Amino acid sequence: MRNLFHPASILCGLVLLVILVALCTDVHTPWLPKCLLHEHTGLLCYGCGSTRAVYALMRGEWAYSLQCNLLLLPSLAWLPALCFIRHPQRFNAMLYVGMGVLLLYMVLRNIPLPAFDCLRP
């Protein structure tokens, strides 16, 4: 009997799930989670727009994905890269730099000036 939890089986299942979600759903469906910070305070967190950005990526709309959340793609590269850093000081440095970038991004996208409009979804 073949192993159902083989990495190739899991990868194929995930690819099929992504294709199904991309073809059969709309980004504005009510079952998608809403940002609690934005709902209660009106402020945009660093993750606001990520759902729309991931949805756009699944449909191959790279430009719209970057427009929804500019830091999503770099974050998708940064987070797995942290897993491969074995040196504790380098890991901490990368973690703190990344957290600082996310915090700065969150602050800048909430400043109501036209120069920062490109940071808002």
Coordinates of C-alpha atoms in Angstrom, one line a residue:
M1 CA 0.0 0.0 0.0
R2 CA 1.3 3.4 -0.9
N3 CA 1.9 6.1 1.7
L4 CA -0.8 8.8 1.4
F5 CA 1.4 11.3 3.3
H6 CA 4.3 11.1 0.8
P7 CA 5.6 14.7 0.1
A8 CA 4.6 14.4 -3.6
S9 CA 1.0 13.5 -2.6
I10 CA 0.8 16.4 -0.2
L11 CA 2.2 18.8 -2.8
C12 CA -0.2 17.6 -5.5
G13 CA -3.1 18.0 -3.1
L14 CA -2.0 21.6 -2.2
V15 CA -1.7 22.5 -5.9
L16 CA -5.2 21.2 -6.6
L17 CA -6.6 23.1 -3.7
V18 CA -4.9 26.3 -4.8
I19 CA -6.3 25.8 -8.3
L20 CA -9.8 25.1 -7.0
V21 CA -9.8 28.1 -4.7
A22 CA -8.5 30.4 -7.5
L23 CA -11.1 29.3 -10.0
C24 CA -14.1 28.9 -7.8
T25 CA -14.1 31.7 -5.2
D26 CA -14.2 35.4 -5.1
V27 CA -11.9 37.5 -3.0
H28 CA -14.9 39.4 -1.4
T29 CA -16.7 36.3 -0.1
P30 CA -18.0 36.7 3.5
W31 CA -16.2 33.6 4.8
L32 CA -12.7 35.1 4.4
P33 CA -11.2 36.5 7.7
K34 CA -11.3 40.2 8.3
C35 CA -8.5 42.2 10.0
L36 CA -9.5 42.8 13.6
L37 CA -7.2 45.8 14.0
H38 CA -8.7 47.5 11.0
E39 CA -12.2 46.7 12.0
H40 CA -11.8 48.1 15.5
T41 CA -9.4 51.0 15.0
G42 CA -9.5 51.8 11.3
L43 CA -5.7 51.4 11.2
L44 CA -4.0 49.2 8.6
C45 CA -1.6 46.5 10.0
Y46 CA 1.3 45.1 7.9
G47 CA -0.9 42.2 6.9
C48 CA -3.9 44.1 5.6
G49 CA -4.5 43.3 2.0
S50 CA -2.6 40.0 2.2
T51 CA -5.7 37.9 1.5
R52 CA -6.3 39.8 -1.7
A53 CA -2.6 39.6 -2.5
V54 CA -2.5 35.8 -2.1
Y55 CA -5.7 35.5 -4.1
A56 CA -4.2 37.6 -6.9
L57 CA -1.0 35.5 -6.8
M58 CA -3.0 32.4 -7.3
R59 CA -4.6 33.9 -10.3
G60 CA -1.3 35.1 -11.7
E61 CA -1.9 38.8 -11.2
W62 CA 1.5 39.8 -9.8
A63 CA 1.1 43.6 -10.2
Y64 CA -2.3 43.6 -8.4
S65 CA -0.8 41.4 -5.6
L66 CA 2.0 43.9 -5.0
Q67 CA -0.6 46.7 -5.1
C68 CA -2.6 44.9 -2.3
N69 CA 0.4 44.3 0.0
L70 CA 3.8 45.4 -1.1
L71 CA 5.6 43.3 1.5
L72 CA 3.9 40.0 0.9
L73 CA 6.3 38.6 -1.6
P74 CA 9.4 39.6 0.3
S75 CA 7.9 38.1 3.5
L76 CA 7.2 34.9 1.7
A77 CA 10.9 34.7 0.9
W78 CA 12.1 36.0 4.3
L79 CA 10.2 33.6 6.6
P80 CA 11.4 30.4 5.0
A81 CA 15.0 31.8 4.9
L82 CA 14.9 32.2 8.7
C83 CA 14.5 28.4 9.0
F84 CA 17.9 27.8 7.4
I85 CA 19.9 30.2 9.6
R86 CA 21.8 28.2 12.2
H87 CA 23.9 30.9 13.8
P88 CA 21.9 32.4 16.7
Q89 CA 23.2 35.9 16.3
R90 CA 22.5 36.0 12.6
F91 CA 19.0 34.6 13.2
N92 CA 18.3 37.2 15.8
A93 CA 19.6 40.0 13.5
M94 CA 17.5 38.8 10.6
L95 CA 14.5 38.5 12.8
Y96 CA 14.8 41.9 14.3
V97 CA 15.5 43.6 10.9
G98 CA 12.5 41.9 9.4
M99 CA 10.3 42.9 12.4
G100 CA 11.6 46.5 12.1
V101 CA 10.7 46.6 8.4
L102 CA 7.2 45.3 9.1
L103 CA 6.7 47.8 11.9
L104 CA 7.9 50.7 9.7
Y105 CA 5.7 49.5 6.9
M106 CA 2.7 49.5 9.2
V107 CA 3.4 53.0 10.5
L108 CA 4.0 54.5 7.0
R109 CA 0.9 53.0 5.4
N110 CA -1.2 54.7 8.1
I111 CA 0.2 58.2 7.5
P112 CA -2.5 60.1 5.5
L113 CA -0.2 61.7 2.9
P114 CA -0.4 61.1 -0.9
A115 CA 3.3 59.9 -0.9
F116 CA 2.2 56.8 1.1
D117 CA -0.9 56.0 -0.9
C118 CA 1.0 53.2 -2.7
L119 CA 1.4 51.4 0.6
R120 CA -2.3 51.1 1.2
P121 CA -4.4 48.2 -0.3

